CSV table of C-alpha atoms in Angstrom, one decimal:
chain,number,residue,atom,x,y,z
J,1,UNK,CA,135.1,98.1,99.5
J,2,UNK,CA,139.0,97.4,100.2
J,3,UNK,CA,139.4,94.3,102.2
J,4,UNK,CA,142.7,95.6,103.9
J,5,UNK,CA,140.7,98.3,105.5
J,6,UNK,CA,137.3,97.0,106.3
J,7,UNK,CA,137.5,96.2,110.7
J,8,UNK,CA,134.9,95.2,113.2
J,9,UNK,CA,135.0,94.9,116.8
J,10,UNK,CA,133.4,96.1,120.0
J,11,UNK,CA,135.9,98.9,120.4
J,12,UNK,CA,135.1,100.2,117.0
J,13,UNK,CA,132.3,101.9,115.1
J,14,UNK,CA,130.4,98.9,115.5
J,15,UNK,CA,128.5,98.8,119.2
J,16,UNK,CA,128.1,96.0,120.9
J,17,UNK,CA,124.4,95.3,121.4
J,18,UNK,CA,123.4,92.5,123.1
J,19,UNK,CA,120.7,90.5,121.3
J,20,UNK,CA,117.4,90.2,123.0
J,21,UNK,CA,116.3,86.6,124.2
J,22,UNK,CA,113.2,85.1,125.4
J,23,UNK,CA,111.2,86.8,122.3
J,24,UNK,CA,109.6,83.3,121.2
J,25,UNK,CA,111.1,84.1,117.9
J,26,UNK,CA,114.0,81.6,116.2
J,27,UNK,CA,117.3,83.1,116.1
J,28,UNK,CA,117.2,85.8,114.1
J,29,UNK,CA,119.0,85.2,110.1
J,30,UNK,CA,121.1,87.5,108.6
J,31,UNK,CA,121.3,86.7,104.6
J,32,UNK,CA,124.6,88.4,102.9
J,33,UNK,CA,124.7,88.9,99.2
J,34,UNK,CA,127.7,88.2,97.5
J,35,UNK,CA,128.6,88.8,94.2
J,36,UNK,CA,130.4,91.5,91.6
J,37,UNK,CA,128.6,94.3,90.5
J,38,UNK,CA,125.4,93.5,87.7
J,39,UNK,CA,125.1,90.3,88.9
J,40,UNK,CA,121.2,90.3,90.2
J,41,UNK,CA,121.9,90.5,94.0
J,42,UNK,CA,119.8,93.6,94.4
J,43,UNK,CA,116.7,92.2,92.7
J,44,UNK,CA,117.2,89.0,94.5
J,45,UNK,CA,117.4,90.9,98.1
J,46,UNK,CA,114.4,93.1,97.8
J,47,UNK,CA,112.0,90.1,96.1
J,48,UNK,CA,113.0,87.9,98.6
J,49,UNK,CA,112.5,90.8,101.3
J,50,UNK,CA,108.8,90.7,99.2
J,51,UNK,CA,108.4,86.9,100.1
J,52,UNK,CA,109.4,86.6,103.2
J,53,UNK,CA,107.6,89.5,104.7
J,54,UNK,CA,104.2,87.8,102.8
J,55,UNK,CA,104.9,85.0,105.0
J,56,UNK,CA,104.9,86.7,108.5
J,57,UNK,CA,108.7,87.1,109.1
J,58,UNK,CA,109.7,90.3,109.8
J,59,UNK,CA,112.3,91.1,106.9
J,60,UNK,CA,114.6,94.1,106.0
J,61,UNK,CA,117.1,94.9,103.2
J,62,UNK,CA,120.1,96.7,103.6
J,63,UNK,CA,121.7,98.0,100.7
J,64,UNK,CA,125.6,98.8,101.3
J,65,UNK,CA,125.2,101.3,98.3
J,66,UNK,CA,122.4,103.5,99.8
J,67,UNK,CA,124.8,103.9,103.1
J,68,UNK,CA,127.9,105.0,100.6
J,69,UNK,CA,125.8,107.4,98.8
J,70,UNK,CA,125.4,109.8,102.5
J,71,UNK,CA,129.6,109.7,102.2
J,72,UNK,CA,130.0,110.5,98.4
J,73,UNK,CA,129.7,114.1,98.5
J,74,UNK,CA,133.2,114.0,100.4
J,75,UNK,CA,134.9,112.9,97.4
J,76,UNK,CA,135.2,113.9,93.9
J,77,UNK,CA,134.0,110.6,92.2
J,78,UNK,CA,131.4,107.9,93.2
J,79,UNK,CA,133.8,105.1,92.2
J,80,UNK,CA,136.1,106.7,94.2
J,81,UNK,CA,134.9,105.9,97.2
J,82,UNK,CA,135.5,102.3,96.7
J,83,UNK,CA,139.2,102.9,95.5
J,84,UNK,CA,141.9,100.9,97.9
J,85,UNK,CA,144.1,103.4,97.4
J,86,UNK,CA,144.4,106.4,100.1
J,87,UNK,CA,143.3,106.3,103.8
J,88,UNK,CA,140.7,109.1,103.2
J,89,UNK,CA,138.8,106.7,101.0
J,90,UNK,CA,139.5,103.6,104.0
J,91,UNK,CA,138.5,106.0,106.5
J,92,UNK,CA,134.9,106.8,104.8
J,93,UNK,CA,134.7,103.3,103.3
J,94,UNK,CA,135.0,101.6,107.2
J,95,UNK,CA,132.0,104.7,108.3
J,96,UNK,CA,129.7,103.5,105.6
J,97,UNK,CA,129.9,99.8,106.5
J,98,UNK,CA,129.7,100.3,109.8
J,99,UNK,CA,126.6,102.1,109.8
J,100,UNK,CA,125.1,99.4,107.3
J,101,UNK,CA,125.5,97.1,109.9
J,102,UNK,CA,124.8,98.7,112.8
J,103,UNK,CA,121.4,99.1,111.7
J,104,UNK,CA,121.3,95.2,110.7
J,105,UNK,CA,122.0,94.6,114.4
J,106,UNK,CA,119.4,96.9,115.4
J,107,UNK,CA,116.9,96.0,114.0
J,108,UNK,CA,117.1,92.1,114.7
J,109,UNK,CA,117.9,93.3,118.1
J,110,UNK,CA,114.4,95.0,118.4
J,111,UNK,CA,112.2,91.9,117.1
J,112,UNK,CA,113.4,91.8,113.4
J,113,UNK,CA,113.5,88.0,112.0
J,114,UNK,CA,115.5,88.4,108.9
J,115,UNK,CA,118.0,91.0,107.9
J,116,UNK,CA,119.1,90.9,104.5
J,117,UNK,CA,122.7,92.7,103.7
J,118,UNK,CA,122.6,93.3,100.1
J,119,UNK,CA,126.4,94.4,98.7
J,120,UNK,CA,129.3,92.9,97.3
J,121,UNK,CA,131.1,91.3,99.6
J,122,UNK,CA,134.0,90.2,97.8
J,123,UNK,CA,137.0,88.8,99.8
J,124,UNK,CA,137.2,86.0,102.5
J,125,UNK,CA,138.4,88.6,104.8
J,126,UNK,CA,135.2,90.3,104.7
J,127,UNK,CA,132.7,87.4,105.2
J,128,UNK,CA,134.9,86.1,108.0
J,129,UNK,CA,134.3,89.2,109.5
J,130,UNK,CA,130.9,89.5,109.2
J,131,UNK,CA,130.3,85.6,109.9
J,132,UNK,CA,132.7,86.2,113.6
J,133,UNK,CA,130.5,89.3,114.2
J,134,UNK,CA,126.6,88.1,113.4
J,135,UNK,CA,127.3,84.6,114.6
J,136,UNK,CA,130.2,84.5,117.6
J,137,UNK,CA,129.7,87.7,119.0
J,138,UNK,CA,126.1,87.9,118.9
J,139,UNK,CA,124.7,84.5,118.1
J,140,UNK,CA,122.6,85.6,115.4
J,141,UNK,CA,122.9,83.1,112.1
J,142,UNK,CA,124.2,83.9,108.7
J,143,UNK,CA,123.6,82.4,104.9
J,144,UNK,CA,125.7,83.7,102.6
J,145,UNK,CA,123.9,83.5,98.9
J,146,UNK,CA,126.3,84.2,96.2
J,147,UNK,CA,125.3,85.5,92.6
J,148,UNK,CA,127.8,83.7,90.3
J,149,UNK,CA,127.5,85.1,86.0
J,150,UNK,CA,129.5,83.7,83.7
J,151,UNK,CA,126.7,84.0,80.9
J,152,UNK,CA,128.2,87.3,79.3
J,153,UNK,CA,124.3,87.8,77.5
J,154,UNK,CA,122.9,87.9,80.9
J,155,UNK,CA,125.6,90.2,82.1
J,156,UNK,CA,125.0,92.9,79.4
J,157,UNK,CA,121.2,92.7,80.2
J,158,UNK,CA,121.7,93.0,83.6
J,159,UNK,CA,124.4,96.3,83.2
J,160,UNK,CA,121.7,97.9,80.7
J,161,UNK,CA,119.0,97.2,83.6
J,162,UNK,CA,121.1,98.6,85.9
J,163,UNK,CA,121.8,101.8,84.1
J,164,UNK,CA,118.3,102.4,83.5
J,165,UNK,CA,116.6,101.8,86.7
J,166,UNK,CA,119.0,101.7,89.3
J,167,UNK,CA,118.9,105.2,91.4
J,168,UNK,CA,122.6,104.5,91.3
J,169,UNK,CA,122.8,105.9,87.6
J,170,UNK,CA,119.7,108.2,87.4
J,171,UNK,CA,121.5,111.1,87.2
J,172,UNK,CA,123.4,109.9,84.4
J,173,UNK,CA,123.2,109.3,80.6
J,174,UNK,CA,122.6,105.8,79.5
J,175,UNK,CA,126.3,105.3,77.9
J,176,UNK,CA,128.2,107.1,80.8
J,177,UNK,CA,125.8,104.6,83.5
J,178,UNK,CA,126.6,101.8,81.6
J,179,UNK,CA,130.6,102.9,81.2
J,180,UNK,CA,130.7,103.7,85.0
J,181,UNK,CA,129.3,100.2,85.7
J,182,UNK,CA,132.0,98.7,83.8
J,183,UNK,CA,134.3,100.3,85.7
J,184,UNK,CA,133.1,99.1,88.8
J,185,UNK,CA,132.9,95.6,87.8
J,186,UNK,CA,136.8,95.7,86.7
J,187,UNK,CA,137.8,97.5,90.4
J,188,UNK,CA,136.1,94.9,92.2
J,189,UNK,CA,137.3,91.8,89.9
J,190,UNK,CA,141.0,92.9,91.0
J,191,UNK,CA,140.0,91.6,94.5
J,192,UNK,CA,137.2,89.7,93.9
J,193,UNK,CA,137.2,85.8,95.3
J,194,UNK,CA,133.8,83.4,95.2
J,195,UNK,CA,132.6,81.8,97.9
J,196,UNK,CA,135.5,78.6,98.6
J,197,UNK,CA,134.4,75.0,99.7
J,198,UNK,CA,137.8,74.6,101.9
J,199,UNK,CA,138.4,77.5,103.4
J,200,UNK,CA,134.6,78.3,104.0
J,201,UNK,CA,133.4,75.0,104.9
J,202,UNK,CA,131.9,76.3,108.0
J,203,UNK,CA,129.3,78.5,106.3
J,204,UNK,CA,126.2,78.3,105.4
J,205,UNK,CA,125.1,79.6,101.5
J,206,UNK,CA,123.7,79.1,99.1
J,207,UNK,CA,125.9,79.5,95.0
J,208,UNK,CA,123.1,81.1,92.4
J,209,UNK,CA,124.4,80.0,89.3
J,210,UNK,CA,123.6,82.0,85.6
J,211,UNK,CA,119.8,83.1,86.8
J,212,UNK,CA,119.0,79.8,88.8
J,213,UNK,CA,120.3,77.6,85.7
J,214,UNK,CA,121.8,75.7,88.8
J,215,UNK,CA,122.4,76.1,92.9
J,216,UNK,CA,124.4,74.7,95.2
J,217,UNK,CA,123.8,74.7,98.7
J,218,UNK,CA,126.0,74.1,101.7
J,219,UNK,CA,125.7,73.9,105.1
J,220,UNK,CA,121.5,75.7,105.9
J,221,UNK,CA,120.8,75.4,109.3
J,222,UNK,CA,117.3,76.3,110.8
J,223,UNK,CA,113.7,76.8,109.3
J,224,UNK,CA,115.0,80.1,108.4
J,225,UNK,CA,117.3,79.7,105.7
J,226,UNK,CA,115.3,76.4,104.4
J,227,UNK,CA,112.3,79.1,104.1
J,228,UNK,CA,115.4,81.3,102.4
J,229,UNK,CA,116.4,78.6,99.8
J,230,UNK,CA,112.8,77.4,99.2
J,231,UNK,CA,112.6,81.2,97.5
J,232,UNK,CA,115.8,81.1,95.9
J,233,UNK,CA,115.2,77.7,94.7
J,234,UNK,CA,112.1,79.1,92.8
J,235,UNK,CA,113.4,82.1,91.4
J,236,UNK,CA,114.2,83.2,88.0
J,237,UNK,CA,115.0,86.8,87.6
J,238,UNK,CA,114.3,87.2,84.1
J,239,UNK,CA,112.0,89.6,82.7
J,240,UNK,CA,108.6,88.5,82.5
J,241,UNK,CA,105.1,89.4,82.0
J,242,UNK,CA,102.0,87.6,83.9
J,243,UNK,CA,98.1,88.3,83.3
J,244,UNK,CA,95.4,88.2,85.4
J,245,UNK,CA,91.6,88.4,85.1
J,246,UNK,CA,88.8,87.6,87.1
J,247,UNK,CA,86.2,85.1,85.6
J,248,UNK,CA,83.3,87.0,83.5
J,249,UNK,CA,80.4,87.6,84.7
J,250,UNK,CA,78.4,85.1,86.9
J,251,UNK,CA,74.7,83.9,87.5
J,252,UNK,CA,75.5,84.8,90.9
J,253,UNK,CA,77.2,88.4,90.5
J,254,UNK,CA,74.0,89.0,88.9
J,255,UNK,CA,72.3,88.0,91.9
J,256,UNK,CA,74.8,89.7,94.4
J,257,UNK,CA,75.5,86.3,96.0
J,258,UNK,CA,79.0,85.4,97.4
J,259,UNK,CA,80.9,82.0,96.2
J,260,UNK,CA,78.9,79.1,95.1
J,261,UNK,CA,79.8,77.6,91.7
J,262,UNK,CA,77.4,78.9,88.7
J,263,UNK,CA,77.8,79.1,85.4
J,264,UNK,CA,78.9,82.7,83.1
J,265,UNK,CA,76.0,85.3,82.4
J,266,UNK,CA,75.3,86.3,78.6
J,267,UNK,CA,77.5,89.2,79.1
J,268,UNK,CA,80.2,86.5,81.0
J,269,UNK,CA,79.9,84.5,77.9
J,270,UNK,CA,80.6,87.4,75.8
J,271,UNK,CA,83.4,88.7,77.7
J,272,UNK,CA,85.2,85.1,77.8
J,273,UNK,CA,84.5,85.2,74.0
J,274,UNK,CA,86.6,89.0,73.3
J,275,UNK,CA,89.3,87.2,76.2
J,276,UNK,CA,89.8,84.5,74.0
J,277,UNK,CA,90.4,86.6,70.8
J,278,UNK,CA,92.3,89.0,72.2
J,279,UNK,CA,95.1,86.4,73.4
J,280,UNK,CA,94.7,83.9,70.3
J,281,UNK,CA,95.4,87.0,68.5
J,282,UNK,CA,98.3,88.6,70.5
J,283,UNK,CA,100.2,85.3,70.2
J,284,UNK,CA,102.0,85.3,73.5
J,285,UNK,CA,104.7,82.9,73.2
J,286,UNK,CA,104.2,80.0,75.6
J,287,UNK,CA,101.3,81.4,77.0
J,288,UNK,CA,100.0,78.9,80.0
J,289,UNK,CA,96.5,79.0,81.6
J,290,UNK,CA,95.6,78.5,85.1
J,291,UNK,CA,92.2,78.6,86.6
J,292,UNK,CA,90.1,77.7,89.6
J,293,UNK,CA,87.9,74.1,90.0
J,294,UNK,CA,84.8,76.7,89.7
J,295,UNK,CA,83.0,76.4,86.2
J,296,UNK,CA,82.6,80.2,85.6
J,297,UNK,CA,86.2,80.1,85.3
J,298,UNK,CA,86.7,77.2,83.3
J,299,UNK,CA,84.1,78.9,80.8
J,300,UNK,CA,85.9,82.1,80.9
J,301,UNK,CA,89.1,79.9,79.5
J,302,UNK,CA,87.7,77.8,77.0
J,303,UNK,CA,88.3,79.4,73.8
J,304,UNK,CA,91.7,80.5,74.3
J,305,UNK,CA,94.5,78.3,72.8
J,306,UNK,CA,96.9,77.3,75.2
J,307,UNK,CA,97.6,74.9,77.5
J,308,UNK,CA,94.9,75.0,80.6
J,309,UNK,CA,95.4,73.6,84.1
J,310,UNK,CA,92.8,73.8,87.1
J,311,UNK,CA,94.2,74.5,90.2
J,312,UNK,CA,93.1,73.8,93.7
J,313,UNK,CA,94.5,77.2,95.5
J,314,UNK,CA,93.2,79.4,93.1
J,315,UNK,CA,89.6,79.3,94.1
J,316,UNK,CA,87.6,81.4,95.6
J,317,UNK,CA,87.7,82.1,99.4
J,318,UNK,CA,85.0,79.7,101.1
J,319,UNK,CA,82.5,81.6,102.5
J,320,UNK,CA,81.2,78.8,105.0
J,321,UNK,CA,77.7,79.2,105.8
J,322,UNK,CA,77.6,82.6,104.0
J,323,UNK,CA,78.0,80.6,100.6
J,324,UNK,CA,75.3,81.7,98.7
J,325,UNK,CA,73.8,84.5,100.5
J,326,UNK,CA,73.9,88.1,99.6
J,327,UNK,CA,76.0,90.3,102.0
J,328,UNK,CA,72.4,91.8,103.1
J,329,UNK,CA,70.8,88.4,104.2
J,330,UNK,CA,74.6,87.7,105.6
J,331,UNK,CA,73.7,91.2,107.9
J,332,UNK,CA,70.1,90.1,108.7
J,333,UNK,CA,70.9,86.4,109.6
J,334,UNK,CA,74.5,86.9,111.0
J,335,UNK,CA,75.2,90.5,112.4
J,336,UNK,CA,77.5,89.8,115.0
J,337,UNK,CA,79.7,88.0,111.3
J,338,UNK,CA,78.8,90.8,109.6
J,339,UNK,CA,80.5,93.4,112.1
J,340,UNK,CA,83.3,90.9,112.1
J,341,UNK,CA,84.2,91.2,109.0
J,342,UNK,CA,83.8,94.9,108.8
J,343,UNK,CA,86.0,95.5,111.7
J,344,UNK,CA,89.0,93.0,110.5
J,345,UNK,CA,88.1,91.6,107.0
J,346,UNK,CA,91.6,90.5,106.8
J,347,UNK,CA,91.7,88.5,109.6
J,348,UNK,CA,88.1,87.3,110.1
J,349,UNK,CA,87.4,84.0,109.0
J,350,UNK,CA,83.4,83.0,107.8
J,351,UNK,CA,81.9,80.0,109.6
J,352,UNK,CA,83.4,76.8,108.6
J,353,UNK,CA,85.0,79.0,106.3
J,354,UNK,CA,88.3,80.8,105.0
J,355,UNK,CA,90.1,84.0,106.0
J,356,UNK,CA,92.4,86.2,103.5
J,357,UNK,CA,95.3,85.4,105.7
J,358,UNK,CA,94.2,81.6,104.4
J,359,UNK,CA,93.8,82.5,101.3
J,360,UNK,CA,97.4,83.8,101.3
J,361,UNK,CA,98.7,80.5,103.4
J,362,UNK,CA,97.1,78.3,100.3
J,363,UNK,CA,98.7,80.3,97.6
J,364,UNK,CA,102.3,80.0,98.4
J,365,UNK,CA,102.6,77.1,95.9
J,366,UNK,CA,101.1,80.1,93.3
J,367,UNK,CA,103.4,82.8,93.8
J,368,UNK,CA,106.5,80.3,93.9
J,369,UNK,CA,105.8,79.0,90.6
J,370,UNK,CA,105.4,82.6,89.8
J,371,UNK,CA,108.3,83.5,90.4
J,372,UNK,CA,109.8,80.9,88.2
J,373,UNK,CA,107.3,81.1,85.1
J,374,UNK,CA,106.9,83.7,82.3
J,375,UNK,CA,103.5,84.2,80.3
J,376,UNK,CA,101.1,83.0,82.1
J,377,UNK,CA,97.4,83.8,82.5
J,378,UNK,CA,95.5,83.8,86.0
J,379,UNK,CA,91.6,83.6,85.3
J,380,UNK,CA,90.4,83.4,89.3
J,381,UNK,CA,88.1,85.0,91.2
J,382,UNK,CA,88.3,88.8,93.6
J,383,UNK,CA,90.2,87.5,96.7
J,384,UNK,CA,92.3,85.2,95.4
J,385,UNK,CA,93.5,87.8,92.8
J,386,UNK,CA,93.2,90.7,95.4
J,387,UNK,CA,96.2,88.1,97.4
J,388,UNK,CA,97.8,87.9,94.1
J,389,UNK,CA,98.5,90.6,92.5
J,390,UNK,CA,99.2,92.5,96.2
J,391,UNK,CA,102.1,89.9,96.5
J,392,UNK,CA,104.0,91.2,93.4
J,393,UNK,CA,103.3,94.8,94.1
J,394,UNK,CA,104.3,94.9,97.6
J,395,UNK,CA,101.2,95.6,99.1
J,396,UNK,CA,100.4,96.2,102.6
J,397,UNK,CA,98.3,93.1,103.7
J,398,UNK,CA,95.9,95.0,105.9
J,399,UNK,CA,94.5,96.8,102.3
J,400,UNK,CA,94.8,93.9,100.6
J,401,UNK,CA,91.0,93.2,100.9
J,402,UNK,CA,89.8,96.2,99.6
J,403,UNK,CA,92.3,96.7,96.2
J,404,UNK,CA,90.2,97.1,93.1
J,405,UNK,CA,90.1,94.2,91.0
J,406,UNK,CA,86.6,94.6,88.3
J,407,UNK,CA,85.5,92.2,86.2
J,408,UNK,CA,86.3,92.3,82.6
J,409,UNK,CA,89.3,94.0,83.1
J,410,UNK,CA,92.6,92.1,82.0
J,411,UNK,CA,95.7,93.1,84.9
J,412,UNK,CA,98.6,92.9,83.3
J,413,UNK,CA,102.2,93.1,85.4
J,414,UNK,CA,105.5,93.6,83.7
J,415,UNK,CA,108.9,93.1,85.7
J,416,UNK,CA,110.8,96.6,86.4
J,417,UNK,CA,113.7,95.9,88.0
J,418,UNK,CA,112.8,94.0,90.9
J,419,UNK,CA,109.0,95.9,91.0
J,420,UNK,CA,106.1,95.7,88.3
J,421,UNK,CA,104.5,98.4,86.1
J,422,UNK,CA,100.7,97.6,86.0
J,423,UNK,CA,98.0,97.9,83.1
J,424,UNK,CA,94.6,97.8,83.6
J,425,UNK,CA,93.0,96.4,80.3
J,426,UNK,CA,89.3,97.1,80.2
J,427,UNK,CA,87.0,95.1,78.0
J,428,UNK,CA,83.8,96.9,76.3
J,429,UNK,CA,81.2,94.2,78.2
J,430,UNK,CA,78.9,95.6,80.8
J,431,UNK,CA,79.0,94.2,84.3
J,432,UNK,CA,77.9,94.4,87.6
J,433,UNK,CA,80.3,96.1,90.1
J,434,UNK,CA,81.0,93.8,92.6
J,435,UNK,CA,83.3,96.3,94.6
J,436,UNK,CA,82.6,97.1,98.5
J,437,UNK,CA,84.4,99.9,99.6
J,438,UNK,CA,86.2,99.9,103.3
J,439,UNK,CA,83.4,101.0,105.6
J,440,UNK,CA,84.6,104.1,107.5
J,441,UNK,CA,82.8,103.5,110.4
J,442,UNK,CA,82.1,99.4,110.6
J,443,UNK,CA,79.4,98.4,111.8
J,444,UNK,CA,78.9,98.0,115.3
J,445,UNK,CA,79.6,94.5,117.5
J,446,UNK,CA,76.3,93.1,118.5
J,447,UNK,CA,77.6,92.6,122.2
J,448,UNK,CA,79.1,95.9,123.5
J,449,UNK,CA,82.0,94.2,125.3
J,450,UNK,CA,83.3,93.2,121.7
């Protein structure tokens, strides 16, 4: 990405789409990575894509790389490409951008809120341009967030991580990945300049220092990019490993009641008993413990030896009137609830009671701590985990009320990049199965006009 080369304009490549207006929508955000190669922008782009799209705002990444990679086959070498050398390689360089952000602008234009623009970015030139494009032309906003390394430990990680998973390098052996990476990093230190307080006052961004060990922030304007840096703020890319399990078996599961607050069953008790030995026994360093208020999670927790801490949004949804019933007495006593919930159980909301969608609204605390912690155990309950463990696997909300979380079963997430790999650790403890399957025809609205 030669900065000599790289032009925008409305006579260009780049077209000059008006944004929309009127859309009851803030202005829309565009978010520019900046940084040299291995340096954690991509991870940072997508999981922030991840947490901003859990909280309603219509969020893309566009990845610089995936545009070069249509333009490679023209030339000999991939690292070619980004060589500042010969106008062939300007020529296809200036195509690639162009087209990364001409689909930025199209989709804020169409009702997008936040566009994320993950490359490197590496000269004042460029972010000048990109700032008198997004903001002066269109009067879109930009935040700049710059991933700054000087930590060489965390560098090598992050090259070996990149090798391994990065689609990038897939095609190549591990040592020739890593080699070509270095490479890379080299061409674009010859040009590269950070992010400077004088001569970029005017901006907004945000400086991510060695993994989060410290930020500095300039400039954020709008509920946007204070949303942005509340993220950011939070997160820790380091690799990490997080557990989660429902409570054991309750009085009530027995019953096939929903909510309400009752102690384990004898099989609960036996299955918080195995929980307990099999993490005293794994010795997970600095394992932390978080459960609901509820007592059949507090029971399930009790023998293992770490620090405990009860949370508030971790229990389970509140079922209103419907706390205590079975779903069939539920049917009988409330059927026009009942085919509620069928119809939109993501959305539907029991009587003086709680939706998922506030469910998700009470966990944000969770998943931000999340984000920032490593080790920790989850004992909750269905929907609370259901929220949870959809959040860090990217999980369409509408199906979020109907993924598979069984009792007695440990869930255990490990970072990959910027996505998990998930094991399901089953426990030898009979239980009841408290899973309801989607109905695929719900049940019909009491009053036809519904």
């Amino acid at each position: 990405m030669c900065p000599t080369s790289f032009t925008m304009g409305t006579k260009g490549n780049i077209e000059n789409i008006l944004p929309l207006s009127g859309s009851g929508h803030f202005v829309p955000l565009v978010v520019v990575l900046v940084g040299l190669p291995a340096r954690g922008k991509t991870v940072l782009a997508h999981k922030l894509e991840r947490y901003l799209n859990w909280n309603g705002h219509q969020t893309r990444v566009f990845s610089v790389s995936s545009y070069r990679k249509k333009h490679e086959s023209q030339l000999f070498k991939s690292r070619d490409i980004m060589c500042p050398i010969d106008s062939k390689t300007a020529e296809i360089r200036n195509a690639y951008i162009h087209e990364a952000i001409n689909d930025t602008q199209r989709w804020l234009n169409v009702g997008g809120d936040i566009a994320i623009l993950d490359g490197t970015h590496p000269t004042f030139e460029i972010r000048q341009l990109l700032h008198d494009f997004f903001v002066k032309q269109l009067s879109y906003k930009i935040l700049f967030i710059e991933c700054i390394l000087d930590d060489a430990k965390l560098i090598e990680e992050n090259i070996k991580e990149t090798a391994q998973l990065s689609e990038d390098y897939r095609h190549l052996e591990f040592s020739t990945a890593v080699n070509e990476i270095n490479e890379k990093i080299d061409m674009f230190s010859s040009v590269y300049k950070p992010i400077c307080p004088r001569s970029e006052s005017s901006y907004s961004y945000i400086k991510f220092n060695n993994a989060g060990e410290n930020i500095n922030v300039r400039r954020l304007d709008g509920p946007y990019q204070t949303k942005v840096l509340g993220f950011v703020s939070c997160f820790r890319p380091i690799r990490k490993t997080l557990y989660f399990s429902r409570h054991g078996e309750s009085e009530y599961n027995l019953l096939g009641r929903i909510g309400g607050d009752t102690s384990l069953s004898a099989r609960g008790k036996h299955y918080a008993s195995l929980l307990a030995n099999y993490f005293n026994s794994a010795k997970v360093d600095y394992l932390r413990v978080w459960t609901s208020e509820k007592k059949r999670t507090k029971q399930t927790a009790e023998g293992i030896q770490a620090p405990i801490e009860n949370l508030i949004p971790l229990n389970e949804l509140d079922a209103g009137i419907c706390e205590g019933m079975s779903y069939e007495e539920m049917q009988d006593k409330f059927p026009q609830e009942f085919a509620w919930r069928d119809q939109d159980k993501l959305r539907y909301r029991y009587p003086w009671g709680e939706s998922y969608l506030d469910i998700m609204s009470r966990l944000e605390p969770v998943l931000l701590e999340l984000e920032r912690e490593d080790s920790v155990l989850v004992i909750s309950h269905q929907a609370v985990l259901r929220c949870i463990i959809g959040y860090f696997l990217n999980s369409d909300p509408e199906k979020l009320p109907y993924l598979n979380v069984p009792l007695h079963t440990v869930i255990k997430l490990t970072t990959k990049g910027y996505d998990f790999e998930v094991e399901y650790i089953k426990f030898n403890v009979d239980c009841v199965n408290t899973y309801r399957k989607q109905p695929e025809v719900c049940t019909k609205s009491v009053h036809e006009n519904i």
